[in-house]
CSV table of C-alpha atoms in Angstrom, one decimal:
chain,number,residue,atom,x,y,z
H,1,MET,CA,22.6,46.0,15.8
H,2,HIS,CA,21.1,42.8,14.5
H,3,TRP,CA,17.6,43.7,15.5
H,4,LEU,CA,17.5,46.9,14.4
H,5,ALA,CA,18.9,45.7,11.1
H,6,ILE,CA,16.6,43.2,11.4
H,7,ALA,CA,13.8,45.6,11.5
H,8,ALA,CA,14.8,47.7,9.2
H,9,SER,CA,14.1,45.0,6.3
H,10,ALA,CA,10.5,44.9,7.5
H,11,PRO,CA,9.0,47.1,4.4
H,12,TRP,CA,11.2,44.9,1.8
H,13,VAL,CA,8.7,42.0,3.4
H,14,LEU,CA,5.4,43.4,4.4
H,15,VAL,CA,4.6,45.4,1.7
H,16,PRO,CA,4.7,42.3,-0.4
H,17,ILE,CA,2.5,39.7,2.0
H,18,VAL,CA,0.4,42.8,2.2
H,19,THR,CA,0.3,43.5,-1.4
H,20,SER,CA,-0.4,39.9,-2.3
H,21,ILE,CA,-3.3,39.6,0.6
H,22,ARG,CA,-5.1,42.1,-0.8
H,23,SER,CA,-4.8,41.2,-4.6
H,24,ARG,CA,-5.9,38.2,-3.5
H,25,HIS,CA,-9.2,40.2,-3.7
H,26,ALA,CA,-10.4,39.6,-7.3
H,27,ARG,CA,-12.8,39.2,-9.6
H,28,THR,CA,-12.6,37.2,-13.7
H,29,LEU,CA,-14.6,37.3,-16.4
H,30,ASP,CA,-13.8,33.2,-16.2
H,31,GLU,CA,-16.7,33.3,-13.3
H,32,VAL,CA,-19.3,35.1,-15.3
H,33,ASP,CA,-21.7,32.9,-17.8
H,34,ALA,CA,-20.1,33.6,-22.1
H,35,THR,CA,-23.6,33.2,-23.3
H,36,ALA,CA,-25.1,36.0,-24.9
H,37,PRO,CA,-28.6,37.5,-23.6
H,38,PHE,CA,-31.4,36.4,-25.9
H,39,ASP,CA,-32.0,40.7,-26.2
H,40,ALA,CA,-28.7,41.0,-26.3
H,41,PRO,CA,-28.0,44.4,-27.5
H,42,LEU,CA,-25.7,46.3,-30.6
H,43,VAL,CA,-22.2,47.5,-29.2
H,44,SER,CA,-20.1,49.4,-31.4
H,45,VAL,CA,-16.7,48.1,-30.8
H,46,VAL,CA,-13.9,51.4,-31.3
H,47,ILE,CA,-10.7,51.2,-32.4
H,48,PRO,CA,-8.0,53.9,-32.1
H,49,ALA,CA,-4.6,53.9,-34.3
H,50,ARG,CA,-2.0,55.9,-34.9
H,51,ASN,CA,0.6,53.9,-36.9
H,52,GLU,CA,0.0,50.5,-35.7
H,53,SER,CA,0.5,48.6,-38.7
H,54,ARG,CA,2.5,46.2,-36.8
H,55,ASN,CA,-0.8,44.9,-34.3
H,56,ILE,CA,-3.6,46.6,-36.1
H,57,GLU,CA,-4.7,43.5,-38.0
H,58,ARG,CA,-4.0,41.3,-35.4
H,59,CYS,CA,-6.1,43.3,-33.0
H,60,VAL,CA,-9.5,43.6,-36.1
H,61,ARG,CA,-9.7,40.3,-36.9
H,62,SER,CA,-9.5,38.9,-33.2
H,63,VAL,CA,-12.5,41.5,-32.6
H,64,LEU,CA,-14.7,40.6,-35.8
H,65,ALA,CA,-14.2,36.5,-34.4
H,66,SER,CA,-16.2,37.3,-32.0
H,67,THR,CA,-18.7,35.1,-30.8
H,68,TYR,CA,-21.5,38.2,-29.4
H,69,PRO,CA,-24.0,38.2,-32.0
H,70,ARG,CA,-24.9,42.4,-32.9
H,71,LEU,CA,-21.1,43.7,-33.6
H,72,GLU,CA,-20.0,47.6,-35.5
H,73,VAL,CA,-16.3,47.4,-35.7
H,74,ILE,CA,-15.3,51.2,-36.0
H,75,ALA,CA,-11.7,51.6,-37.1
H,76,VAL,CA,-10.8,55.3,-36.4
H,77,ASP,CA,-7.2,55.9,-38.5
H,78,ASP,CA,-5.8,59.0,-36.5
H,79,HIS,CA,-3.6,60.3,-39.6
H,80,SER,CA,-1.3,57.5,-40.0
H,81,THR,CA,1.9,57.9,-41.8
H,82,ASP,CA,2.9,53.7,-41.6
H,83,ASP,CA,0.0,51.2,-44.0
H,84,THR,CA,-2.5,51.5,-40.5
H,85,GLY,CA,-5.6,52.9,-43.4
H,86,VAL,CA,-3.7,50.5,-46.2
H,87,ILE,CA,-4.5,47.8,-44.0
H,88,LEU,CA,-7.7,48.5,-42.4
H,89,ALA,CA,-9.0,49.6,-46.0
H,90,ARG,CA,-8.2,45.6,-47.5
H,91,ILE,CA,-9.9,43.7,-44.0
H,92,ALA,CA,-13.4,46.1,-44.6
H,93,THR,CA,-13.7,44.7,-47.8
H,94,GLU,CA,-13.9,41.4,-46.5
H,95,ASP,CA,-16.2,42.2,-44.1
H,96,ALA,CA,-18.9,45.0,-43.7
H,97,ARG,CA,-19.0,44.6,-40.6
H,98,LEU,CA,-15.7,47.3,-40.2
H,99,ARG,CA,-16.1,50.7,-41.0
H,100,VAL,CA,-13.4,52.9,-41.2
H,101,VAL,CA,-12.6,56.3,-40.6
H,102,VAL,CA,-10.7,59.6,-40.2
H,103,PRO,CA,-10.9,61.8,-37.4
H,104,PRO,CA,-10.8,65.7,-38.3
H,105,PRO,CA,-7.0,67.4,-37.1
H,106,LEU,CA,-6.2,67.0,-34.1
H,107,PRO,CA,-7.5,70.5,-31.5
H,108,ASN,CA,-4.7,72.2,-29.7
H,109,ASP,CA,-6.6,71.2,-26.2
H,110,TRP,CA,-7.1,67.5,-27.1
H,111,PHE,CA,-4.6,64.8,-26.8
H,112,GLY,CA,-5.0,61.9,-30.2
H,113,LYS,CA,-6.0,58.7,-27.8
H,114,GLN,CA,-8.5,61.0,-26.7
H,115,TRP,CA,-10.1,62.4,-29.8
H,116,ALA,CA,-9.7,59.2,-32.0
H,117,CYS,CA,-12.3,57.7,-29.4
H,118,ASN,CA,-14.5,60.2,-29.4
H,119,THR,CA,-14.6,60.6,-33.3
H,120,GLY,CA,-15.4,57.0,-33.5
H,121,ALA,CA,-18.3,57.5,-30.6
H,122,ARG,CA,-19.5,60.1,-32.5
H,123,ALA,CA,-20.0,56.7,-35.4
H,124,ALA,CA,-21.6,54.6,-32.9
H,125,THR,CA,-24.7,53.8,-33.3
H,126,GLY,CA,-24.8,50.7,-30.3
H,127,SER,CA,-26.8,51.6,-27.0
H,128,VAL,CA,-23.0,50.1,-26.1
H,129,ILE,CA,-19.5,51.1,-27.1
H,130,ALA,CA,-16.4,49.5,-26.3
H,131,PHE,CA,-13.0,50.9,-26.6
H,132,PHE,CA,-10.1,47.9,-27.3
H,133,ASP,CA,-5.7,49.7,-28.5
H,134,ALA,CA,-4.9,48.8,-31.4
H,135,ASP,CA,-2.1,46.2,-29.4
H,136,THR,CA,-4.7,44.4,-28.0
H,137,TRP,CA,-6.5,41.1,-29.0
H,138,GLN,CA,-9.4,39.2,-27.7
H,139,THR,CA,-10.7,35.6,-27.3
H,140,PRO,CA,-13.8,35.7,-28.8
H,141,ASP,CA,-15.5,35.2,-25.6
H,142,LEU,CA,-14.6,38.2,-24.3
H,143,LEU,CA,-17.0,40.7,-25.1
H,144,THR,CA,-20.2,38.6,-24.3
H,145,ARG,CA,-18.9,37.6,-20.7
H,146,ALA,CA,-18.0,41.7,-20.3
H,147,LEU,CA,-21.2,42.7,-21.6
H,148,ASN,CA,-22.6,39.7,-19.2
H,149,VAL,CA,-20.8,41.8,-16.5
H,150,MET,CA,-22.3,45.1,-16.9
H,151,HIS,CA,-25.7,43.6,-17.0
H,152,ASP,CA,-25.0,41.9,-13.8
H,153,ARG,CA,-23.2,44.4,-11.4
H,154,ASN,CA,-25.5,47.2,-13.7
H,155,ALA,CA,-22.5,49.0,-14.0
H,156,ASP,CA,-22.3,52.1,-15.9
H,157,MET,CA,-18.2,51.1,-16.7
H,158,VAL,CA,-16.6,47.7,-17.1
H,159,SER,CA,-12.7,47.8,-17.2
H,160,VAL,CA,-11.1,44.2,-18.4
H,161,LEU,CA,-7.5,44.1,-16.9
H,162,GLY,CA,-5.4,41.5,-19.3
H,163,ARG,CA,-2.3,39.5,-19.7
H,164,GLN,CA,0.6,41.6,-20.8
H,165,GLU,CA,2.8,39.4,-24.0
H,166,LEU,CA,6.4,40.0,-22.5
H,167,GLY,CA,9.3,39.3,-26.1
H,168,THR,CA,12.3,40.6,-25.2
H,169,PHE,CA,14.8,40.8,-22.3
H,170,TRP,CA,13.8,44.4,-21.6
H,171,GLU,CA,10.6,44.3,-21.6
H,172,ARG,CA,10.3,41.5,-19.0
H,173,ILE,CA,12.5,43.4,-17.3
H,174,VAL,CA,10.4,46.8,-16.8
H,175,GLN,CA,6.4,45.9,-17.7
H,176,PRO,CA,6.6,43.6,-13.7
H,177,GLN,CA,8.3,46.6,-12.4
H,178,MET,CA,5.9,48.7,-13.4
H,179,PHE,CA,2.7,46.4,-12.8
H,180,ALA,CA,3.9,45.4,-9.6
H,181,THR,CA,3.9,49.3,-8.3
H,182,ILE,CA,0.3,50.0,-9.8
H,183,GLN,CA,-0.5,46.2,-7.7
H,184,THR,CA,1.2,47.4,-4.7
H,185,ARG,CA,-1.3,50.5,-5.1
H,186,TYR,CA,-4.6,49.4,-5.6
H,187,GLY,CA,-4.3,45.9,-5.2
H,188,GLY,CA,-6.9,43.5,-6.1
H,189,SER,CA,-10.0,44.3,-9.0
H,190,GLU,CA,-12.0,44.3,-5.8
H,191,SER,CA,-10.1,45.9,-3.8
H,192,ILE,CA,-10.6,49.0,-6.0
H,193,ASN,CA,-14.6,48.7,-7.3
H,194,GLU,CA,-15.4,48.3,-3.7
H,195,SER,CA,-13.2,51.3,-2.4
H,196,THR,CA,-15.2,54.7,-1.9
H,197,ARG,CA,-12.8,57.6,-2.8
H,198,ALA,CA,-12.5,58.7,-6.4
H,199,GLN,CA,-7.8,58.9,-6.2
H,200,ASP,CA,-8.8,55.1,-5.7
H,201,LYS,CA,-10.1,54.2,-9.0
H,202,ILE,CA,-8.0,52.8,-12.4
H,203,ALA,CA,-9.5,51.4,-15.5
H,204,ASN,CA,-7.8,49.8,-18.1
H,205,GLY,CA,-7.7,51.8,-21.5
H,206,GLN,CA,-7.2,48.9,-23.6
H,207,CYS,CA,-10.6,47.7,-22.0
H,208,ILE,CA,-12.8,49.7,-21.5
H,209,ILE,CA,-16.6,48.7,-22.2
H,210,VAL,CA,-19.6,51.4,-21.0
H,211,ARG,CA,-23.4,52.5,-22.0
H,212,HIS,CA,-23.7,55.2,-24.6
H,213,ASP,CA,-26.2,57.0,-22.3
H,214,ALA,CA,-23.3,57.3,-20.3
H,215,TYR,CA,-20.8,57.9,-22.4
H,216,VAL,CA,-22.5,61.4,-23.8
H,217,GLU,CA,-24.3,61.8,-20.6
H,218,THR,CA,-20.4,62.4,-19.1
H,219,SER,CA,-19.4,63.9,-22.6
H,220,GLY,CA,-18.0,61.0,-23.1
H,221,HIS,CA,-13.6,61.4,-23.6
H,222,ALA,CA,-14.5,65.4,-24.3
H,223,ALA,CA,-14.4,65.8,-20.2
H,224,VAL,CA,-10.7,64.1,-19.7
H,225,ARG,CA,-9.3,65.3,-23.7
H,226,ASN,CA,-6.3,66.6,-21.8
H,227,ARG,CA,-5.5,64.3,-19.2
H,228,ALA,CA,-2.1,62.2,-19.5
H,229,ALA,CA,-3.8,58.7,-18.7
H,230,GLU,CA,-7.5,59.0,-19.9
H,231,ASP,CA,-8.3,55.7,-18.5
H,232,LEU,CA,-7.5,56.3,-15.0
H,233,ALA,CA,-9.8,60.0,-15.5
H,234,LEU,CA,-12.6,58.7,-17.1
H,235,ALA,CA,-13.4,56.4,-14.2
H,236,GLN,CA,-12.4,59.0,-11.2
H,237,LEU,CA,-14.9,61.4,-13.3
H,238,TRP,CA,-17.9,59.0,-13.7
H,239,PHE,CA,-17.4,57.6,-9.4
H,240,SER,CA,-17.9,61.4,-8.8
H,241,LEU,CA,-20.9,61.9,-10.8
H,242,GLY,CA,-21.8,58.7,-9.3
H,243,LYS,CA,-21.3,56.2,-12.6
H,244,LYS,CA,-20.7,52.6,-11.6
H,245,CYS,CA,-17.5,51.3,-12.8
H,246,VAL,CA,-16.1,48.0,-12.3
H,247,LEU,CA,-13.1,46.8,-12.8
H,248,VAL,CA,-12.3,42.6,-13.7
H,249,MET,CA,-9.7,40.6,-14.8
H,250,GLY,CA,-9.8,38.9,-17.6
H,251,VAL,CA,-5.9,37.7,-18.1
H,252,ASP,CA,-7.4,34.8,-20.7
H,253,GLN,CA,-9.4,37.2,-22.9
H,254,LEU,CA,-7.7,39.8,-22.8
H,255,THR,CA,-3.6,39.9,-24.1
H,256,THR,CA,-1.4,43.4,-24.9
H,257,ARG,CA,1.4,43.8,-26.3
H,258,MET,CA,2.7,47.6,-25.8
H,259,TYR,CA,6.6,48.4,-26.3
H,260,THR,CA,9.1,45.8,-27.8
H,261,SER,CA,12.0,47.1,-26.9
H,262,LEU,CA,13.7,49.7,-24.3
H,263,ALA,CA,13.4,53.0,-26.4
H,264,GLU,CA,9.8,52.1,-26.3
H,265,LEU,CA,9.7,51.6,-23.4
H,266,ARG,CA,10.5,54.6,-21.7
H,267,ALA,CA,8.8,56.3,-23.9
H,268,GLY,CA,5.1,55.1,-23.1
H,269,TRP,CA,5.8,54.7,-19.3
H,270,GLY,CA,8.0,57.9,-19.6
H,271,LYS,CA,5.0,59.8,-21.1
H,272,ASN,CA,2.3,59.6,-17.8
H,273,ILE,CA,4.6,57.8,-15.9
H,274,PHE,CA,3.8,61.9,-13.3
H,275,ALA,CA,1.7,63.4,-15.0
H,276,ALA,CA,-1.0,61.2,-14.5
H,277,GLY,CA,0.4,59.3,-11.3
H,278,ARG,CA,-0.3,62.6,-9.6
H,279,GLU,CA,-4.3,62.6,-10.0
H,280,THR,CA,-3.6,59.0,-7.8
H,281,ILE,CA,-2.4,61.0,-4.8
H,282,PRO,CA,-5.0,61.2,-1.7
H,283,PHE,CA,-4.3,63.9,0.9
H,284,GLY,CA,-5.4,66.9,-1.4
H,285,SER,CA,-2.4,69.2,-1.4
H,286,ILE,CA,0.3,67.3,0.9
H,287,GLY,CA,-0.9,64.4,-1.0
H,288,ARG,CA,0.7,66.1,-4.5
H,289,PHE,CA,3.4,68.1,-2.8
H,290,LEU,CA,4.9,64.8,-1.9
H,291,PHE,CA,4.4,62.6,-5.0
H,292,PRO,CA,7.2,63.3,-6.7
H,293,PHE,CA,9.5,61.9,-3.3
H,294,LEU,CA,6.9,59.2,-3.2
H,295,LEU,CA,7.3,57.9,-7.1
H,296,LEU,CA,11.1,57.6,-6.4
H,297,ILE,CA,10.6,54.8,-3.5
H,298,PRO,CA,9.8,52.0,-6.0
H,299,PRO,CA,12.5,52.1,-7.4
H,300,ILE,CA,14.7,53.2,-4.6
H,301,ALA,CA,14.1,50.3,-2.6
H,302,GLY,CA,14.5,47.6,-5.4
H,303,MET,CA,18.1,49.1,-5.8
H,304,ALA,CA,19.1,49.7,-2.2
H,305,PRO,CA,19.7,46.5,-0.6
H,306,VAL,CA,22.1,45.6,-3.6
H,307,VAL,CA,23.9,48.5,-3.3
H,308,GLY,CA,24.1,48.1,0.7
H,309,LEU,CA,25.2,44.6,-0.6
H,310,VAL,CA,28.0,45.8,-1.7
H,311,LEU,CA,29.4,47.9,0.4
H,312,SER,CA,29.3,45.3,3.1
H,313,LEU,CA,30.7,42.5,0.6
H,314,LEU,CA,33.6,45.6,0.2
H,315,GLY,CA,34.2,45.8,3.3
H,316,VAL,CA,32.7,50.3,2.8
H,317,ALA,CA,29.6,49.4,5.7
H,318,SER,CA,28.3,47.5,9.2
H,319,GLN,CA,27.3,43.6,9.7
H,320,ALA,CA,24.3,45.2,10.0
H,321,VAL,CA,24.4,46.6,7.0
H,322,LEU,CA,25.1,43.2,6.0
H,323,ILE,CA,22.4,41.9,7.4
H,324,TRP,CA,20.1,44.1,6.5
H,325,SER,CA,20.5,44.1,2.9
H,326,ALA,CA,21.1,40.5,2.7
H,327,ILE,CA,17.6,40.0,3.9
H,328,ALA,CA,16.3,43.0,2.2
H,329,PHE,CA,17.2,40.9,-1.2
H,330,THR,CA,15.8,37.8,0.1
H,331,ALA,CA,12.4,39.4,-0.1
H,332,GLY,CA,12.3,40.7,-2.8
H,333,PHE,CA,14.1,37.6,-4.8
H,334,VAL,CA,11.3,35.8,-3.6
H,335,TRP,CA,8.5,38.2,-4.2
H,336,TRP,CA,9.8,38.9,-7.8
H,337,ALA,CA,10.1,35.1,-8.6
H,338,THR,CA,6.8,34.1,-7.4
H,339,ILE,CA,5.6,37.8,-10.1
H,340,TYR,CA,7.1,35.5,-12.8
H,341,ARG,CA,5.6,32.5,-12.2
H,342,TRP,CA,2.3,34.6,-12.4
H,343,LEU,CA,2.7,35.3,-15.7
H,344,GLU,CA,4.1,32.1,-16.5
H,345,MET,CA,7.4,32.6,-16.7
H,346,PRO,CA,9.4,28.9,-16.5
H,347,LEU,CA,11.0,28.3,-13.6
H,348,ARG,CA,14.2,28.4,-13.9
H,349,ARG,CA,13.5,31.8,-16.1
H,350,SER,CA,11.9,33.1,-13.4
H,351,LEU,CA,13.7,32.3,-10.6
H,352,GLY,CA,16.8,34.2,-13.3
H,353,TYR,CA,14.5,37.1,-13.9
H,354,ALA,CA,14.1,37.3,-10.5
H,355,LEU,CA,17.8,37.2,-9.4
H,356,ILE,CA,17.9,40.5,-11.1
H,357,HIS,CA,15.7,42.3,-10.8
H,358,PRO,CA,17.2,45.3,-9.4
H,359,LEU,CA,18.3,46.4,-13.1
H,360,GLY,CA,14.4,46.7,-13.3
H,361,ALA,CA,14.7,49.1,-10.8
H,362,VAL,CA,17.1,50.8,-11.9
H,363,ILE,CA,15.7,51.3,-15.2
H,364,LEU,CA,12.4,52.6,-13.4
H,365,PHE,CA,14.1,54.9,-11.8
H,366,ASP,CA,15.5,56.6,-15.0
H,367,ILE,CA,12.1,56.8,-15.9
H,368,SER,CA,10.3,58.5,-12.7
H,369,LEU,CA,13.3,61.4,-12.5
H,370,GLY,CA,12.9,61.9,-16.3
H,371,ALA,CA,9.2,62.0,-16.0
H,372,LEU,CA,9.3,64.2,-12.8
H,373,ILE,CA,11.8,66.7,-14.6
H,374,ARG,CA,10.1,66.8,-17.8
H,375,GLY,CA,6.4,67.3,-15.6
H,376,ARG,CA,3.3,67.8,-17.4
H,377,ARG,CA,5.3,67.6,-21.3
H,378,VAL,CA,4.3,64.7,-22.7
H,379,ARG,CA,5.4,63.2,-26.0
H,380,TRP,CA,3.3,60.4,-27.8
H,381,LYS,CA,3.9,59.1,-31.2
H,382,ASP,CA,5.6,62.6,-33.1
H,383,ARG,CA,3.2,65.0,-31.2
H,384,GLU,CA,3.4,67.7,-28.0
H,385,TYR,CA,0.6,67.2,-25.2
H,386,VAL,CA,0.9,70.0,-21.9
H,387,ALA,CA,-1.6,67.3,-19.6
H,388,ALA,CA,-4.0,69.3,-17.8
């Protein structure tokens, strides 16, 4: 029975090991020249923003501080009800490279972000368009390095994966759970780039840089106007159309703070974990049928060892369950301590958060179950959508 318990703990031990191996296969912007070419093309940076007064100034000023020599910035104020428009107007008076546009009213069959990006792209005059989320900020060399990646790898799309700033307790609990789940599914950037299946393609909508002509040819955001995760949909569509999409790490060049509270975390991830996640599953109709069950596996796997330990200590479960749960929990603790250290958290704090990682699994289960109940219905920033 003890050997059976040890064997049963194998997934908790092996999955982190395999994920770590796959994730090591990655390229970073640090490997790329930070010198712009003599004939640098004009880049149009499009920043969609709806009620982003908390973030917009930091984002726009970081773009304007870029060392890239030819730049125009188009901020799309998507009918904000806060001070986003006021802040943008003030910055525009200080730097002529910034233009502020307001999109027409949102059509019924469009998601708001896609409509804002489409509006910004229509105003762009550069041969390259860079889409940055308003909750990002960039180092001055990001655009130059990313454009060199585009040139060196003859890419139609370059997307950068950056660092996530975690400022509150709940961010540190929930965000690593989400990113670890994504990492387990996809591995490192080169695993994604080298895959030959559309379902294995993904982009980071916080930073997507495209050739303008390819964007027009593929109908850009209009082609994914009603998809819950436009970045994922764009990467899959462009790959299927024969375009070359490159994902690259840029943790030293791009930083994002997506959400700041538990409510924002639940709403933000809940809007697409099911509606968009189902598009990442291979094996056709069988995969889509199994996806609701697969979605719940990561949080259940995170909670199960603690449940086993508690039941064993209460004398309800057998010694075999105690052995299994002890091995599984220890493996999870080591894995999460490694993740938190990778997130540059101090050793003592990383060990503390690794010890309570099952709490993150509980929140992940809550988010996943809520998303399954809502299905394709999505609510974000006071708007209701139904994903395709």
